Tab-separated table of C-alpha atoms and ligand atoms in Angstrom:
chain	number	residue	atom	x	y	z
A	1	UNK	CA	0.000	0.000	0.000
A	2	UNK	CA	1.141	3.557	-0.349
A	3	UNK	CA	-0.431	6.726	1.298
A	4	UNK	CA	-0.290	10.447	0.248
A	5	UNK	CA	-0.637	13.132	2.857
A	6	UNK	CA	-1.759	17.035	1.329
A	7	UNK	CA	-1.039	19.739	3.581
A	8	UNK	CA	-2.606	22.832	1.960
A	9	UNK	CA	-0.632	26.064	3.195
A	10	UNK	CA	1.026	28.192	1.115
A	11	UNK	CA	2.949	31.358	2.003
A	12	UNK	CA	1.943	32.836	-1.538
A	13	UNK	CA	0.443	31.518	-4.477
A	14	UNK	CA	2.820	30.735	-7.657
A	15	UNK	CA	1.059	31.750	-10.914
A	16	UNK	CA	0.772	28.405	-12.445
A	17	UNK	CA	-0.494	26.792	-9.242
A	18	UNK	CA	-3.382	24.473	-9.382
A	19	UNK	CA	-2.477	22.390	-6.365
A	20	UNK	CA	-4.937	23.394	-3.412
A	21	UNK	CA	-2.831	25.837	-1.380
A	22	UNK	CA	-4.617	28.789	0.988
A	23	UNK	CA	-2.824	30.912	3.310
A	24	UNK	CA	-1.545	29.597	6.896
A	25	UNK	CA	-3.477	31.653	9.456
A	26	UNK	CA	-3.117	29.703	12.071
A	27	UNK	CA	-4.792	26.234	11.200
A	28	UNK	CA	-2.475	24.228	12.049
A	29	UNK	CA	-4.151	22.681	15.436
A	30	UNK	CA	-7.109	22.160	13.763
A	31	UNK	CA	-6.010	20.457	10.539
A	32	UNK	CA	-3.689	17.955	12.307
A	33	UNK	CA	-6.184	16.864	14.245
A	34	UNK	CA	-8.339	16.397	11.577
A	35	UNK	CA	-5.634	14.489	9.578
A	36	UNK	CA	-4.775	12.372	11.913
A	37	UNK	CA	-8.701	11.407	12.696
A	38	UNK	CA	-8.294	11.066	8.444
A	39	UNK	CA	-5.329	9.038	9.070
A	40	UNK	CA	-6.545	6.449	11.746
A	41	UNK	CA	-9.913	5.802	9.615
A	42	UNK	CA	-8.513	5.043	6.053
A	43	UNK	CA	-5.884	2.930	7.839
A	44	UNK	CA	-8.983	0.945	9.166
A	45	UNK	CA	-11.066	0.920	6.306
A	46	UNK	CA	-8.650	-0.387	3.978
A	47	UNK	CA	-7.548	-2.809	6.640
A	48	UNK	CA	-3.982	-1.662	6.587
A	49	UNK	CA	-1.589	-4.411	7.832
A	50	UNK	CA	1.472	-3.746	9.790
A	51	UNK	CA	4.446	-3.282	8.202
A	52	UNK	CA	2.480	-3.113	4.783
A	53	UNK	CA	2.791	0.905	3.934
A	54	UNK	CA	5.517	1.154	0.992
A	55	UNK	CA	5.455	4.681	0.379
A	56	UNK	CA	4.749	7.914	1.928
A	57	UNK	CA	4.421	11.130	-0.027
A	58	UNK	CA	3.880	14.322	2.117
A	59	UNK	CA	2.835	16.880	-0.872
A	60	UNK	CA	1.764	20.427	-0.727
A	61	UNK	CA	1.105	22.888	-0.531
A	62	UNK	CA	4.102	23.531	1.475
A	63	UNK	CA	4.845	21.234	3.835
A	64	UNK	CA	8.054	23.074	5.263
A	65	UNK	CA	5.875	26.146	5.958
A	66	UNK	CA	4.049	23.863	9.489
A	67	UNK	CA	6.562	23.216	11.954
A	68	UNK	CA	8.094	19.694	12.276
A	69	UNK	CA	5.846	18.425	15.903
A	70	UNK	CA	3.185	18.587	13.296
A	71	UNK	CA	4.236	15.743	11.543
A	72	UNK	CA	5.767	13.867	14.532
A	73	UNK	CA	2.879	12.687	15.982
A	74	UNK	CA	1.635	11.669	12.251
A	75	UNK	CA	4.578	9.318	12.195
A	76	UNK	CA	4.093	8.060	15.615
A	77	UNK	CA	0.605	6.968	13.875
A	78	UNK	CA	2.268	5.865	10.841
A	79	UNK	CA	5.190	3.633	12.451
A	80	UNK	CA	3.959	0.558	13.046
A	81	UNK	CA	2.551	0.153	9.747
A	82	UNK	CA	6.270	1.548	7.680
A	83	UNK	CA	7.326	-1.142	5.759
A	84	UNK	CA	10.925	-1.935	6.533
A	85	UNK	CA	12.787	0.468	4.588
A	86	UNK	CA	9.747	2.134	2.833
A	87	UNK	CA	10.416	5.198	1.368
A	88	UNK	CA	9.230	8.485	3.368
A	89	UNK	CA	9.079	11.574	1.055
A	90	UNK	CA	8.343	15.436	2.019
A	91	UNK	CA	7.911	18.308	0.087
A	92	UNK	CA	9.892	21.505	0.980
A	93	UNK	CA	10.333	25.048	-0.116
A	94	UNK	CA	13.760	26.914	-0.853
A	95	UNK	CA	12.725	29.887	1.455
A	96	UNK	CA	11.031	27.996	4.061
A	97	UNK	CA	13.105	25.042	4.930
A	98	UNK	CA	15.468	25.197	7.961
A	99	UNK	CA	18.580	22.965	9.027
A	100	UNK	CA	16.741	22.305	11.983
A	101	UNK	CA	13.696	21.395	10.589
A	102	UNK	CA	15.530	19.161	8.491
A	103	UNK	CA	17.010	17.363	10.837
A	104	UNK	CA	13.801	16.865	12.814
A	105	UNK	CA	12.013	15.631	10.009
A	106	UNK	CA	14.820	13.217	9.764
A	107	UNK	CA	14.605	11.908	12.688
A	108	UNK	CA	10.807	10.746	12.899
A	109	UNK	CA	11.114	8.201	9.785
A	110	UNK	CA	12.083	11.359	6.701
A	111	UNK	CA	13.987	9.389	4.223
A	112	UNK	CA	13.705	11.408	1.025
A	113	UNK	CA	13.254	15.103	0.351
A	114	UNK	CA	11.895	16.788	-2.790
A	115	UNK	CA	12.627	20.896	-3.211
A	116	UNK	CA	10.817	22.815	-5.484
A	117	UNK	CA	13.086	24.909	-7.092
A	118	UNK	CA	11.379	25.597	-10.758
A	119	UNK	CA	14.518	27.708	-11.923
A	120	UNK	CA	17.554	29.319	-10.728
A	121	UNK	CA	17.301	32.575	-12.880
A	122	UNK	CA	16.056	35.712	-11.085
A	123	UNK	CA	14.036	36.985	-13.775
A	124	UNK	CA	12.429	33.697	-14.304
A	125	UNK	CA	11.608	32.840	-10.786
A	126	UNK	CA	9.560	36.036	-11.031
A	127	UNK	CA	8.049	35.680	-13.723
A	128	UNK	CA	6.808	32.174	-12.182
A	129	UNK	CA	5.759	33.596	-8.818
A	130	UNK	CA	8.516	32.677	-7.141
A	131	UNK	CA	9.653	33.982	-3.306
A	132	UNK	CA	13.030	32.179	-3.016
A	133	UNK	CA	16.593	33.433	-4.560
A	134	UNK	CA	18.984	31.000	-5.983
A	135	UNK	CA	21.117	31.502	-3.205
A	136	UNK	CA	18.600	29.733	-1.320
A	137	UNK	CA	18.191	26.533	-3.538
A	138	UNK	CA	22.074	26.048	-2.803
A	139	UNK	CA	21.612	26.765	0.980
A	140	UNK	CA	18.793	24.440	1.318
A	141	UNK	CA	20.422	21.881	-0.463
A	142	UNK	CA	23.839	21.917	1.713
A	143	UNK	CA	21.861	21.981	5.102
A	144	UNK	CA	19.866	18.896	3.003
A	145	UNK	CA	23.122	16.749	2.844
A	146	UNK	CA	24.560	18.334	6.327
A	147	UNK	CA	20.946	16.719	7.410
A	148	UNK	CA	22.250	13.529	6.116
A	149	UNK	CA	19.636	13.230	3.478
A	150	UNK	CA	20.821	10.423	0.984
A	151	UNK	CA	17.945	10.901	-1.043
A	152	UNK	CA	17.326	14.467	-2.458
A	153	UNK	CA	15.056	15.411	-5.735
A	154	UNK	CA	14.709	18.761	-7.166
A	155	UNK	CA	11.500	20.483	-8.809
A	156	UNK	CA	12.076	22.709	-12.479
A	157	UNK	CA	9.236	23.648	-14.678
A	158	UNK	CA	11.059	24.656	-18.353
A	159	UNK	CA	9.346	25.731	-21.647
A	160	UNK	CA	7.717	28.630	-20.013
A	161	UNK	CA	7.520	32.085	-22.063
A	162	UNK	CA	11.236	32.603	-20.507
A	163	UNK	CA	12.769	29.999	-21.685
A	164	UNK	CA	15.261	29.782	-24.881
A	165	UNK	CA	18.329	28.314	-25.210
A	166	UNK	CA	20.566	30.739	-23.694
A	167	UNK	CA	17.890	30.368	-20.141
A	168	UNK	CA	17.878	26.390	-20.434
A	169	UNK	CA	22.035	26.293	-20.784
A	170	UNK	CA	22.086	28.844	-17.524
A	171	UNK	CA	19.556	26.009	-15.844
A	172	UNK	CA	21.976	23.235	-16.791
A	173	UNK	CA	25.435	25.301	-16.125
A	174	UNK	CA	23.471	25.385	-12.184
A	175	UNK	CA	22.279	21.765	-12.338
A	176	UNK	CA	26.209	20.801	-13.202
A	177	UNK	CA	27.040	22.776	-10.014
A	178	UNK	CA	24.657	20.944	-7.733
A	179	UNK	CA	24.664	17.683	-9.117
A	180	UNK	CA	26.351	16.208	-6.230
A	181	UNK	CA	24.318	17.187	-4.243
A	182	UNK	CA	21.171	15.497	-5.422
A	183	UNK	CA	19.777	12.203	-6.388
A	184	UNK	CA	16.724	13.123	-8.606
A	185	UNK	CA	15.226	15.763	-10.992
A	186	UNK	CA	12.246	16.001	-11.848
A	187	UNK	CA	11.765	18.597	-14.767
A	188	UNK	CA	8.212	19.192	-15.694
A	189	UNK	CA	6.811	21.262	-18.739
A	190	UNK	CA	4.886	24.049	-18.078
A	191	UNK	CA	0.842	22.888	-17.922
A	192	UNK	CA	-1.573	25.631	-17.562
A	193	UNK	CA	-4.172	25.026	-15.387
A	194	UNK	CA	-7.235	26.746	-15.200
A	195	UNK	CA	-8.049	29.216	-12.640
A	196	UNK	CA	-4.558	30.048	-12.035
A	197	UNK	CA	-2.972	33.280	-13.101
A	198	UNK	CA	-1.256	32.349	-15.907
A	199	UNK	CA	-4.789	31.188	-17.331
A	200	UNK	CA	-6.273	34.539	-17.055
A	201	UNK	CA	-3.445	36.331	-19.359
A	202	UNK	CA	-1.642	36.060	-22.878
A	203	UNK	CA	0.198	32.069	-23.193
A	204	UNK	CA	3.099	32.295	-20.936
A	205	UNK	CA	4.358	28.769	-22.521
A	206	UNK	CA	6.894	28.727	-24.806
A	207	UNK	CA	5.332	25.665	-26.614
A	208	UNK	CA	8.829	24.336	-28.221
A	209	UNK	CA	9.342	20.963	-28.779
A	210	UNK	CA	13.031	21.185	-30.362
A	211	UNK	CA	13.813	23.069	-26.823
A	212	UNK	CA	12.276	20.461	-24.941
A	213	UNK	CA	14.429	18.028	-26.093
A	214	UNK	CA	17.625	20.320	-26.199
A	215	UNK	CA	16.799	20.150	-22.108
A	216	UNK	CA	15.870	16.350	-21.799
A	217	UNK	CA	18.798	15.628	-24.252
A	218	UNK	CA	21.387	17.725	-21.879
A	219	UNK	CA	19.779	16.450	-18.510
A	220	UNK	CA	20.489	12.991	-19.480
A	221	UNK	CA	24.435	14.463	-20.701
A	222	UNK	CA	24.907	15.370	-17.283
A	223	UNK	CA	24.414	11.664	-15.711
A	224	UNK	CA	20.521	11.636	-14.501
A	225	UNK	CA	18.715	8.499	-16.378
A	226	UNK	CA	14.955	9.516	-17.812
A	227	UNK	CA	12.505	6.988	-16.502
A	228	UNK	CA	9.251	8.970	-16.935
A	229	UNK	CA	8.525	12.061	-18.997
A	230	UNK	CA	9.339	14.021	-16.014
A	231	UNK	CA	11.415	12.645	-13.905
A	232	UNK	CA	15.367	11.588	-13.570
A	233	UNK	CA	17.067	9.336	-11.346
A	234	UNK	CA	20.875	9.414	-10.954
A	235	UNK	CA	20.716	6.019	-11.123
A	236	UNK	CA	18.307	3.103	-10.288
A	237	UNK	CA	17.872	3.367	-6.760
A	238	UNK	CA	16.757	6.632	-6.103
A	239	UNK	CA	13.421	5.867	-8.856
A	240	UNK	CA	10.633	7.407	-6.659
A	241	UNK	CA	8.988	4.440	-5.587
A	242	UNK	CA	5.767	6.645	-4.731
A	243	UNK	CA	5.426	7.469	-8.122
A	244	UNK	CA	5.924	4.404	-9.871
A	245	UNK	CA	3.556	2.895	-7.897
A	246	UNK	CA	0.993	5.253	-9.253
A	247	UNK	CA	2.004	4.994	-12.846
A	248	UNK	CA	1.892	1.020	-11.976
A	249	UNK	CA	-1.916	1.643	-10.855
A	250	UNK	CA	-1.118	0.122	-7.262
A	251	UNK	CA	-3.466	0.805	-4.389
A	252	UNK	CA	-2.835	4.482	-2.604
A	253	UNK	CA	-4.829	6.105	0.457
A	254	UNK	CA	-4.981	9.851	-0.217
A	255	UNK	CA	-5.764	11.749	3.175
A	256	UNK	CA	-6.046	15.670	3.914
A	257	UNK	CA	-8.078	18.087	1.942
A	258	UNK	CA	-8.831	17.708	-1.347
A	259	UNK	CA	-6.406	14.221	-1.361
A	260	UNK	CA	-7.350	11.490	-3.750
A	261	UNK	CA	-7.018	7.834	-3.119
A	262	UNK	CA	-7.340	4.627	-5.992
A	263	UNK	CA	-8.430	1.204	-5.722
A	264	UNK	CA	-9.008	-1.089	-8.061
A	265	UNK	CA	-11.721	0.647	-10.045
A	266	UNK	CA	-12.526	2.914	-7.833
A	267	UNK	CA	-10.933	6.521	-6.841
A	268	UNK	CA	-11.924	8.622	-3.082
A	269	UNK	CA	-11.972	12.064	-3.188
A	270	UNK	CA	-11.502	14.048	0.467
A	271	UNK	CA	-13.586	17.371	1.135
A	272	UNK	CA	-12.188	20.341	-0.995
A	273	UNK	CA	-13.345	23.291	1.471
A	274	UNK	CA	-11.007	23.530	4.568
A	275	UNK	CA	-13.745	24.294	6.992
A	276	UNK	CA	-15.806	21.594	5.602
A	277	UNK	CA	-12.755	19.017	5.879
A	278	UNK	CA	-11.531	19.910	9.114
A	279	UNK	CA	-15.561	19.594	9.958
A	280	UNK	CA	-15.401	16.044	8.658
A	281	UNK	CA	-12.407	14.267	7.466
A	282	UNK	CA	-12.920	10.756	7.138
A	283	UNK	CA	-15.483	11.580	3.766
A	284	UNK	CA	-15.276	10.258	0.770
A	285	UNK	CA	-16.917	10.811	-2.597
A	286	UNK	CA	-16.595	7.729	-4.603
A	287	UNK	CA	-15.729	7.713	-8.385
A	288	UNK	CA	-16.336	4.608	-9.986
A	289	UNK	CA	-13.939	4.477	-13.017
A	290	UNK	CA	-15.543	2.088	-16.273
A	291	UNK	CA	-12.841	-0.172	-18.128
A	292	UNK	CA	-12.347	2.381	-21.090
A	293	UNK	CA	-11.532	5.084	-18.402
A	294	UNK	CA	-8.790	2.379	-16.820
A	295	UNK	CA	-7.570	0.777	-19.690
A	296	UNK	CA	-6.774	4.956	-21.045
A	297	UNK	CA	-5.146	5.413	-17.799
A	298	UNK	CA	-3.007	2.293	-18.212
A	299	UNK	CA	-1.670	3.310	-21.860
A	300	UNK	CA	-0.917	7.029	-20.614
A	301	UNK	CA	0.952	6.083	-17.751
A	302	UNK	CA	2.390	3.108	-18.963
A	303	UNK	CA	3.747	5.053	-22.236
A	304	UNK	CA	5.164	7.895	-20.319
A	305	UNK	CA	7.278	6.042	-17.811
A	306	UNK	CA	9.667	2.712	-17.672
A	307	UNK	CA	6.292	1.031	-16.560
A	308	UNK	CA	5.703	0.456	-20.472
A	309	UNK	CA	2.585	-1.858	-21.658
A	310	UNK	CA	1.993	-5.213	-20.775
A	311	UNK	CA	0.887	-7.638	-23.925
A	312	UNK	CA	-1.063	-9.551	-21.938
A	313	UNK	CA	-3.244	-6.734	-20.799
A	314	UNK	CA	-3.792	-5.269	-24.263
A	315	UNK	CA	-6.473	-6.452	-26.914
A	316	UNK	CA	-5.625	-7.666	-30.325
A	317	UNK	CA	-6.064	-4.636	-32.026
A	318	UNK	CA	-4.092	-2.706	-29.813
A	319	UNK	CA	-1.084	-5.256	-29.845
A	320	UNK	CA	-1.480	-5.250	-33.237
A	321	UNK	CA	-0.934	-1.483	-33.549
A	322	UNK	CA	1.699	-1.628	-30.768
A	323	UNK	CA	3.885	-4.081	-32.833
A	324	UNK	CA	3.568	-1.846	-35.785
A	325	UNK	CA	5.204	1.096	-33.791
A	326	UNK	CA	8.030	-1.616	-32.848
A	327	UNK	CA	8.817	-1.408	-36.376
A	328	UNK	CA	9.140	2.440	-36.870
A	329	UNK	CA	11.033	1.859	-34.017
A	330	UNK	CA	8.713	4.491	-31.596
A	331	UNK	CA	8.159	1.349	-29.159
A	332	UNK	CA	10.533	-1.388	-28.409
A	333	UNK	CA	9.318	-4.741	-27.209
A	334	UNK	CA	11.227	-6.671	-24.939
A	335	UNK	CA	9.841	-9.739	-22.712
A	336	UNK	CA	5.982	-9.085	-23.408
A	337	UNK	CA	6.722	-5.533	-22.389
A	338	UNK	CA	6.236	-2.410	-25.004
A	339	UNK	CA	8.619	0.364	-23.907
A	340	UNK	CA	8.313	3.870	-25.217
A	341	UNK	CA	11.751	5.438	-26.952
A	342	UNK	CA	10.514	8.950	-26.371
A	343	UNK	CA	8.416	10.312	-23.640
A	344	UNK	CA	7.562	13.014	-25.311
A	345	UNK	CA	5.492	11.468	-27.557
A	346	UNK	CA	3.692	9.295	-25.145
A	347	UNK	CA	0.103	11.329	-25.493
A	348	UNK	CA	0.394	10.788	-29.217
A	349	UNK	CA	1.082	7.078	-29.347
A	350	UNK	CA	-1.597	6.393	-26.645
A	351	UNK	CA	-4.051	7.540	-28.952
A	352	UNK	CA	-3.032	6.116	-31.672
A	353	UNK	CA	-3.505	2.581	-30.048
A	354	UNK	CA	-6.519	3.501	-27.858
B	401	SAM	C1	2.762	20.110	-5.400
B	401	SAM	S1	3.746	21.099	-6.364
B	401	SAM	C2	4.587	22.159	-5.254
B	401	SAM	C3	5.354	21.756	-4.118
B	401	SAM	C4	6.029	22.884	-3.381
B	401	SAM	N1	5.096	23.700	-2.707
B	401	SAM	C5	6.793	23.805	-4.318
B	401	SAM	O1	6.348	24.872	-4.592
B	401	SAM	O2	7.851	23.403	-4.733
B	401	SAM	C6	4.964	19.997	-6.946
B	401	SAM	C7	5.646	20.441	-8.214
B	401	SAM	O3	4.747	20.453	-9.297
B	401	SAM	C8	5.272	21.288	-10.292
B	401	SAM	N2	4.160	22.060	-10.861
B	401	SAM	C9	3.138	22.622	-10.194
B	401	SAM	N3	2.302	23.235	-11.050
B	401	SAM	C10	2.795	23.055	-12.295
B	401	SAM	C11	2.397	23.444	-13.598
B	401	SAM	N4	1.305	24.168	-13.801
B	401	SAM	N5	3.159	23.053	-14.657
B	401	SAM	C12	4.280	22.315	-14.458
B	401	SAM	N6	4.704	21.925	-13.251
B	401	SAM	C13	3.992	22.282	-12.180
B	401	SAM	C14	6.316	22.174	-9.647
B	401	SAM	O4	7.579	21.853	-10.163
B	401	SAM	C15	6.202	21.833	-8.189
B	401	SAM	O5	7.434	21.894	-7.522
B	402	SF4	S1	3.942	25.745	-6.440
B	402	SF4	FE1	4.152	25.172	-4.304
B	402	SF4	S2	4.449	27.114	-3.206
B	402	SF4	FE2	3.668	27.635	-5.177
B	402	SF4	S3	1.456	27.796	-4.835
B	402	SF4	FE3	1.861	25.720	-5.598
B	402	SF4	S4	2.069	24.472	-3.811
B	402	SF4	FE4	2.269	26.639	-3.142
């Protein structure tokens, strides 16, 4: 089983934010209660064995913005049911991430930390909403390792408005420089979401394909390996496990507001209004997903990551079309497993064989 844990607080809202994030104001007492009531119920209702809990993803929000007691006593709930060696992720913030906190988040169970970074020009943190400096990215990521983090990923968003070449070489000249001191990257394309303030003006993406792949080509020259669209791994072992497991469609609880959980066919959706949540958090609307719906899911997520496509889940027509691709050489099979040779065209080829 895996669990994700969304702590909404923000100190200010990014302009390509979707993510449900409101402003601290004191909340704190009454939200952790209510998570951990959140907690102890999903862990009964899905009958949660001990020892059985592979993953744990604390996303945001910002989760370095609530002070680490707050998450000690969700651990103390969480321990007995930690796998042995499961892996214990936390989002964090540049500007809002002490060496202190670090270490106490280390110490209740924190195995793996993810910054959020997006860019380490000036001008383009900005222009992204951005409250931290570069200076700060370095500094976080020092007191990170002096933590005694072994396991450290960092957030960029690229092909925004700001981005050319010359702004994607000045990411990777930075990325050289603190390369040893991080395990993972995950680089994500600009999406804009609606309702967030980069919906409401003229496109702020750049929308260029040959600079995408100048980026993923010189990401993967500088020693991280591509196993999903978005994501890097220095090598093998630091894979997020939390997020394969979602592109593998395994089992996940999702607790805290507006946190989504999936099972089997099925996916539970927590309150989205604080008030209401903290008012009631054990609720769950119930989305009952048909076999079109999952069997879209499974070619999306299989074609964008090292997941690939089983044969033996796909019908004739689709293997058919699959084995077609093998030949213009856009899918390689290997051991009843169709593997995508570029990510970036994952979308495409998913509809072509759905
Ligand atoms: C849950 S979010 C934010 C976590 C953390 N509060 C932060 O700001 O770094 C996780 C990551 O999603 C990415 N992200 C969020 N919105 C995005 C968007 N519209 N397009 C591309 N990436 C996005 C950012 O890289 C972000 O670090
Ligand atoms: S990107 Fe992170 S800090 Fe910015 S609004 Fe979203 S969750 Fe908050």
């Amino acid at each position: 089983m895996h669990l994700y844990i969304h702590i909404p607080f923000c100190e200010s809202k990014c302009y390509y934010c979707s993510f449900t994030s409101l402003k601290k104001k004191n909340y704190e007492d009454s939200y952790f209660n209510a998570l951990k009531k959140d907690l102890d119920f999903q862990l009964n209702f899905f009958n949660i064995k001990k020892k059985s809990i592979k993953t744990v993803f604390i996303g945001g929000g910002t989760p370095s913005i609530i002070q680490a007691k707050y998450y000690e006593e969700i651990f103390k709930i969480l321990e007995p049911f930690l796998a042995k060696n499961s892996e214990n992720t936390c989002e964090a913030n540049p500007n809002s991430t002490s060496l202190e906190w670090l270490k106490e988040m280390k110490n209740f169970g924190l195995n793996r930390i993810s910054f959020g970074a997006q860019s380490f020009h000036p001008e383009k943190l900005k222009f992204l909403g951005r409250i931290h400096s570069q200076d700060m990215i370095f500094k976080v990521l020092e007191n990170a390792n002096k933590a005694n983090f072994k396991n450290i990923n960092l957030d960029l968003i690229y092909d925004t408005k700001m981005d050319n070449k010359k702004m994607l070489e000045f990411e990777l000249f930075n990325l050289k420089k603190i390369k040893p001191l991080i395990t993972h990257l995950s680089a994500y394309n600009l999406s804009i979401e609606p309702k967030t303030i980069f919906a409401k003006k003229e496109s702020f993406k750049k929308n260029a394909p040959y600079l995408m792949n100048f980026f993923i080509k010189n990401i993967k020259k500088l020693g991280f390996f591509q196993y999903e669209i978005s994501n890097f791994a220095k090598n093998k072992t630091y894979i997020c496990k939390h997020n394969l497991a979602y592109w593998q469609g395994k089992a996940y609880i999702g607790c805290g507001l507006s946190a989504i959980g999936f099972l089997k066919n099925q996916r539970f959706y927590t309150i989205k209004n604080l008030k209401d949540y903290i008012a009631n958090p054990t609720f769950r609307d119930i989305e009952k997903l048909n076999p079109q719906d999952l069997n879209l899911e499974y070619l999306f997520l299989g074609l964008r990551s090292c997941v690939g496509l089983n044969e033996k889940k796909l019908d004739n027509t689709t293997k058919e079309k699959a084995f077609f691709l093998t030949k213009k050489r856009k899918l390689i099979y290997k051991n009843g497993i169709f593997y995508n040779t570029n990510y970036l065209l994952s979308d495409e080829i998913a509809l072509y064989l759905s």
